[in-house]
Short mmCIF file of C-alpha atoms in Angstrom, two decimals:
data_model
loop_
_atom_site.label_atom_id
_atom_site.label_comp_id
_atom_site.label_asym_id
_atom_site.label_seq_id
_atom_site.Cartn_x
_atom_site.Cartn_y
_atom_site.Cartn_z
CA MET A 22 17.29 7.22 -24.90
CA ARG A 23 18.84 7.82 -21.41
CA THR A 24 16.97 9.61 -18.71
CA THR A 25 18.06 12.40 -16.44
CA PRO A 26 18.34 12.24 -12.65
CA LEU A 27 15.47 14.77 -12.54
CA ALA A 28 13.26 12.31 -14.46
CA SER A 29 14.14 9.51 -11.96
CA THR A 30 13.27 11.88 -9.06
CA ALA A 31 9.90 12.76 -10.70
CA LEU A 32 9.04 9.13 -11.27
CA ALA A 33 10.04 8.29 -7.67
CA ALA A 34 7.80 11.03 -6.35
CA GLU A 35 4.81 9.53 -8.29
CA VAL A 36 5.69 6.02 -7.10
CA ALA A 37 5.95 7.18 -3.49
CA ALA A 38 2.44 8.70 -3.68
CA LEU A 39 1.06 5.30 -4.71
CA LEU A 40 2.71 3.43 -1.75
CA PRO A 41 0.71 3.18 1.40
CA LYS A 42 1.67 4.88 4.69
CA ARG A 43 3.21 2.62 7.33
CA HIS A 44 2.98 3.46 11.00
CA GLN A 45 1.33 6.83 9.93
CA ALA A 46 4.53 7.79 8.07
CA GLU A 47 4.45 8.85 4.38
CA TRP A 48 7.15 7.82 1.92
CA THR A 49 9.92 10.35 1.38
CA VAL A 50 12.00 10.92 -1.73
CA THR A 51 15.62 12.11 -1.78
CA THR A 52 18.65 11.73 -4.01
CA ALA A 53 20.61 8.56 -3.16
CA THR A 54 24.23 9.09 -1.88
CA ARG A 55 27.17 7.74 -3.63
CA LYS A 56 27.58 5.24 -0.86
CA GLU A 57 24.10 3.94 -1.34
CA HIS A 58 24.47 3.77 -5.19
CA PRO A 59 27.95 4.39 -6.58
CA GLY A 60 26.75 4.04 -10.17
CA PRO A 61 24.45 6.41 -12.12
CA PRO A 62 22.42 8.82 -9.95
CA ALA A 63 19.53 7.07 -8.25
CA THR A 64 16.60 8.16 -5.98
CA HIS A 65 16.08 7.03 -2.44
CA LEU A 66 12.50 6.26 -1.27
CA ALA A 67 12.13 5.71 2.47
CA ASN A 68 9.47 4.92 5.05
CA GLY A 69 11.49 4.86 8.21
CA PRO A 70 15.19 4.13 8.88
CA ARG A 71 15.01 0.45 7.82
CA ARG A 72 12.38 0.65 5.15
CA PHE A 73 13.78 2.01 1.89
CA LEU A 74 14.39 1.23 -1.74
CA LEU A 75 16.39 2.78 -4.54
CA LEU A 76 14.98 3.74 -7.96
CA LEU A 77 16.86 4.19 -11.19
CA THR A 78 15.21 4.74 -14.61
CA ASP A 79 17.04 4.58 -17.92
CA SER A 80 16.06 4.00 -21.56
CA GLY A 81 12.38 3.22 -20.67
CA HIS A 82 13.24 0.73 -17.97
CA THR A 83 13.09 1.19 -14.15
CA THR A 84 15.28 -0.68 -11.75
CA LEU A 85 14.32 -1.00 -8.05
CA THR A 86 16.68 -2.23 -5.43
CA ALA A 87 15.80 -3.28 -1.81
CA ALA A 88 17.14 -5.83 0.70
CA ASP A 89 20.02 -6.80 -1.61
CA THR A 90 17.55 -7.57 -4.43
CA SER A 91 17.20 -5.77 -7.71
CA LEU A 92 14.21 -5.83 -10.02
CA THR A 93 13.87 -4.28 -13.44
CA VAL A 94 10.50 -3.16 -14.60
CA GLU A 95 9.96 -2.87 -18.30
CA SER A 96 8.10 0.39 -17.84
CA ARG A 97 8.26 3.95 -16.48
CA ALA A 98 4.59 4.08 -15.66
CA PRO A 99 4.25 4.86 -11.91
CA THR A 100 1.40 2.34 -11.42
CA ALA A 101 3.51 -0.47 -12.96
CA VAL A 102 6.60 0.44 -10.91
CA ALA A 103 4.65 0.74 -7.69
CA GLY A 104 2.88 -2.52 -8.27
CA ALA A 105 6.09 -4.35 -8.81
CA ALA A 106 7.45 -2.85 -5.61
CA LEU A 107 4.40 -3.84 -3.62
CA ARG A 108 4.24 -7.39 -4.90
CA SER A 109 8.00 -8.27 -5.07
CA LEU A 110 10.26 -5.99 -3.18
CA LEU A 111 8.65 -4.50 -0.05
CA PRO A 112 7.81 -7.90 1.49
CA ARG A 113 11.55 -8.56 1.51
CA ILE A 114 12.16 -5.44 3.57
CA ASP A 115 9.72 -6.55 6.34
CA ARG A 116 11.21 -10.02 6.22
CA ASP A 117 14.68 -8.73 6.92
CA ILE A 118 13.43 -6.48 9.71
CA ILE A 119 11.77 -9.45 11.44
CA ARG A 120 14.96 -11.47 11.18
CA LEU A 121 16.82 -8.66 12.95
CA SER A 122 14.83 -9.04 16.14
CA PRO A 123 13.80 -12.64 16.87
CA PRO A 124 12.48 -11.96 20.40
CA ARG A 125 10.04 -9.45 18.89
CA GLN A 126 8.82 -11.50 15.97
CA ARG A 127 5.27 -11.96 17.41
CA GLN A 128 5.17 -8.30 18.23
CA HIS A 129 6.04 -7.39 14.59
CA ARG A 130 3.24 -9.79 13.49
CA LEU A 131 0.71 -8.18 15.74
CA GLN A 132 1.84 -4.69 14.63
CA HIS A 133 1.31 -5.64 11.00
CA LEU A 134 -2.21 -6.91 11.74
CA ALA A 135 -2.98 -3.75 13.70
CA GLU A 136 -2.12 -1.58 10.69
CA ILE A 137 -4.56 -3.58 8.52
CA HIS A 138 -7.18 -3.56 11.28
CA GLU A 139 -6.97 0.25 11.60
CA LEU A 140 -7.34 0.81 7.91
CA LEU A 141 -10.39 -1.45 7.79
CA ARG A 142 -11.94 0.59 10.63
CA GLU A 143 -11.27 3.82 8.63
CA LEU A 144 -12.98 2.24 5.62
CA GLY A 145 -16.00 1.43 7.79
CA THR A 146 -15.44 -2.27 7.69
CA SER A 147 -15.76 -4.31 10.86
CA ALA A 148 -13.14 -7.08 11.23
CA GLU A 149 -12.57 -9.84 13.83
CA ARG A 150 -9.17 -10.89 15.07
CA PHE A 151 -8.46 -14.62 15.66
CA GLU A 152 -5.56 -16.75 16.89
CA ARG A 153 -4.89 -20.43 16.32
CA ALA A 154 -2.78 -22.99 18.02
CA ASP A 155 -0.32 -23.24 15.14
CA ASP A 156 1.14 -19.76 15.79
CA THR A 157 -1.22 -18.12 13.35
CA THR A 158 -2.88 -14.72 13.90
CA GLY A 159 -5.37 -13.21 11.57
CA LEU A 160 -8.29 -10.92 10.70
CA SER A 161 -11.60 -11.88 9.02
CA TRP A 162 -14.15 -9.43 7.44
CA GLN A 163 -16.92 -9.18 4.89
CA CYS A 164 -16.37 -7.75 1.42
CA GLY A 165 -19.80 -7.23 0.11
CA ASP A 166 -21.29 -10.72 -0.08
CA ALA A 167 -17.90 -12.36 0.20
CA SER A 168 -15.96 -13.58 3.33
CA VAL A 169 -12.25 -12.59 3.44
CA SER A 170 -9.47 -13.38 5.86
CA PHE A 171 -5.81 -12.44 6.17
CA THR A 172 -3.43 -14.61 8.31
CA LEU A 173 0.13 -14.32 9.42
CA ARG A 174 1.97 -17.29 10.73
CA GLY A 175 5.22 -17.70 12.65
CA THR A 176 7.99 -15.45 11.58
CA SER A 177 6.78 -14.77 8.09
CA ALA A 178 6.50 -11.13 7.03
CA THR A 179 3.92 -12.07 4.33
CA GLY A 180 0.46 -13.43 4.90
CA SER A 181 -2.29 -15.52 3.21
CA VAL A 182 -5.56 -14.23 1.97
CA SER A 183 -8.63 -16.45 1.69
CA PHE A 184 -11.71 -15.42 -0.31
CA ARG A 185 -15.16 -17.09 -0.46
CA GLY A 186 -17.93 -15.41 -2.45
CA GLY A 187 -19.22 -14.60 -5.89
CA LEU A 188 -17.22 -14.61 -9.11
CA GLY A 189 -17.88 -10.92 -9.87
CA ALA A 190 -16.64 -9.87 -6.51
CA LEU A 191 -13.58 -12.03 -6.83
CA GLU A 192 -12.59 -10.47 -10.14
CA ARG A 193 -12.64 -6.99 -8.56
CA PHE A 194 -10.88 -8.29 -5.45
CA LEU A 195 -8.18 -10.15 -7.41
CA ALA A 196 -7.16 -7.34 -9.86
CA PRO A 197 -4.87 -5.37 -7.39
CA PHE A 198 -2.86 -8.54 -6.68
CA LEU A 199 -1.90 -9.04 -10.30
CA PRO A 200 0.38 -7.00 -12.60
CA PRO A 201 -1.27 -4.68 -15.19
CA HIS A 202 -2.04 -5.90 -18.66
CA PRO A 203 0.87 -5.23 -20.97
CA GLY A 204 -1.40 -4.01 -23.75
CA PRO A 205 -3.30 -5.19 -26.85
CA GLY A 206 -1.71 -7.93 -28.97
CA ARG A 207 0.96 -8.82 -26.36
CA VAL A 208 -0.80 -11.71 -24.70
CA ARG A 209 -2.21 -14.84 -26.34
CA THR A 210 -3.93 -17.42 -24.17
CA HIS A 211 -5.88 -20.63 -24.96
CA PRO A 212 -7.64 -22.06 -21.94
CA LEU A 213 -7.88 -25.78 -21.90
CA ARG A 214 -11.14 -27.33 -23.15
CA GLY A 215 -13.19 -28.65 -20.22
CA CYS A 216 -11.63 -26.31 -17.64
CA GLY A 217 -15.05 -24.83 -16.99
CA GLY A 218 -16.75 -21.45 -17.40
CA VAL A 219 -15.24 -19.88 -14.16
CA ALA A 220 -11.68 -20.68 -15.25
CA ARG A 221 -12.34 -19.42 -18.80
CA ARG A 222 -13.80 -16.11 -17.47
CA ILE A 223 -10.84 -15.47 -15.14
CA VAL A 224 -8.31 -16.28 -17.86
CA ALA A 225 -10.21 -13.94 -20.16
CA ALA A 226 -10.08 -11.19 -17.52
CA PHE A 227 -6.42 -11.65 -16.63
CA PRO A 228 -4.82 -13.48 -19.65
CA HIS A 229 -1.34 -12.01 -18.86
CA ALA A 230 -1.19 -13.34 -15.36
CA VAL A 231 -3.10 -16.59 -14.79
CA GLU A 232 -3.40 -20.07 -16.24
CA ALA A 233 -6.00 -22.79 -15.82
CA ASP A 234 -5.89 -26.61 -15.90
CA GLU A 235 -8.38 -29.10 -17.04
CA ASP A 236 -9.81 -29.48 -13.55
CA GLY A 237 -10.93 -25.87 -13.47
CA LEU A 238 -8.15 -24.74 -11.08
CA VAL A 239 -6.72 -21.31 -11.88
CA ARG A 240 -3.13 -20.48 -10.71
CA PHE A 241 -0.97 -17.44 -10.72
CA SER A 242 2.41 -16.41 -9.30
CA ASP A 243 4.52 -13.26 -9.24
CA THR A 244 6.49 -13.06 -12.44
CA ASP A 245 9.10 -10.81 -10.88
CA GLY A 246 10.33 -13.45 -8.45
CA GLY A 247 8.42 -12.24 -5.38
CA PRO A 248 6.59 -14.51 -2.93
CA LEU A 249 3.05 -13.90 -4.26
CA GLN A 250 1.13 -16.87 -5.59
CA GLY A 251 -2.49 -17.88 -5.62
CA TRP A 252 -5.33 -20.01 -6.94
CA VAL A 253 -9.03 -19.89 -7.77
CA MET A 254 -11.48 -22.79 -7.69
CA PRO A 255 -15.25 -22.92 -8.48
CA ARG A 256 -17.65 -24.89 -6.29
CA ASP A 257 -18.90 -26.61 -9.35
CA ILE A 258 -16.72 -26.76 -12.53
CA ASN A 259 -19.69 -27.62 -14.72
CA GLY A 260 -22.19 -25.19 -13.12
CA PRO A 261 -23.55 -22.01 -14.63
CA THR A 262 -21.21 -19.01 -14.76
CA GLY A 263 -22.22 -15.51 -13.72
CA PRO A 264 -21.34 -12.74 -11.18
CA THR A 265 -22.82 -14.77 -8.28
CA THR A 266 -21.25 -18.09 -9.12
CA PRO A 267 -19.67 -19.32 -5.83
CA VAL A 268 -15.83 -19.50 -5.92
CA THR A 269 -13.07 -19.82 -3.39
CA ALA A 270 -9.61 -18.39 -3.79
CA GLY A 271 -6.30 -18.06 -1.90
CA VAL A 272 -3.42 -15.72 -2.20
CA GLY A 273 -0.15 -16.46 -0.44
CA GLY A 274 2.91 -14.35 0.00
CA ALA A 275 0.96 -11.08 0.32
CA GLY A 276 3.02 -8.39 2.03
CA ILE A 277 1.62 -5.78 4.39
CA ASP A 278 2.14 -2.86 2.01
CA LEU A 279 0.31 -4.75 -0.74
CA MET A 280 -2.67 -5.45 1.57
CA LEU A 281 -2.83 -1.82 2.66
CA SER A 282 -2.93 -0.76 -0.97
CA VAL A 283 -5.57 -3.42 -1.94
CA LEU A 284 -8.05 -2.76 0.82
CA PRO A 285 -9.32 0.72 -0.24
CA THR A 286 -10.53 -0.86 -3.51
CA SER A 287 -11.84 -4.14 -2.07
CA ALA A 288 -12.99 -3.76 1.58
#
């Protein structure tokens, strides 16, 4: 069953409402021009002159295009489409903007951190900024009983998140970085024996998105080809497992839009 341009516009409006503001600007939704998309009618979502993507929905699928990259989402659910854009496409937009202005690359990095810092302040969370000799700039803050940091390095438009705290807090923190579960009966996982209680619990919570090895290390990566990837490791693979079990985790390739959308649920 094909969808009408009106349906694509309605979906785009719902997706835009789920994407975070950047530089105090909301996302806008308009009909894409023939020059932008010469094929079937598509919708143009924009957040500034250089930050935009195209959305086309047809036969239950949604295609997103940005920075010369197209991504097909097997869903028309706004949360699934917005999540795919946050994880996979929007980091490419910021990457291309940074490449356009090499003399201002550090300025872009500081602007990105300032956006995150401002949102943390609005959420009532105190953060400390730090700089390192390897051209790394970042922020660190407390998330309940956990310590979290976000760093940007060099000319990269994506950053790295580090987490150190309890397993229960990690499960809540990790969820927005992963795609939604596809539904009952569509995922079958069998964690390796001996991988430890922490790994088995995380695989049970996110069976569609993570895998564990026999050393207790949990890994995940973006299935849509985006830069996101991460890991989780318990302090003691054979120790007791519960909400306060100490774990460490890292997420690489996290874009600024994704971080801004994650913070309200995790800061």
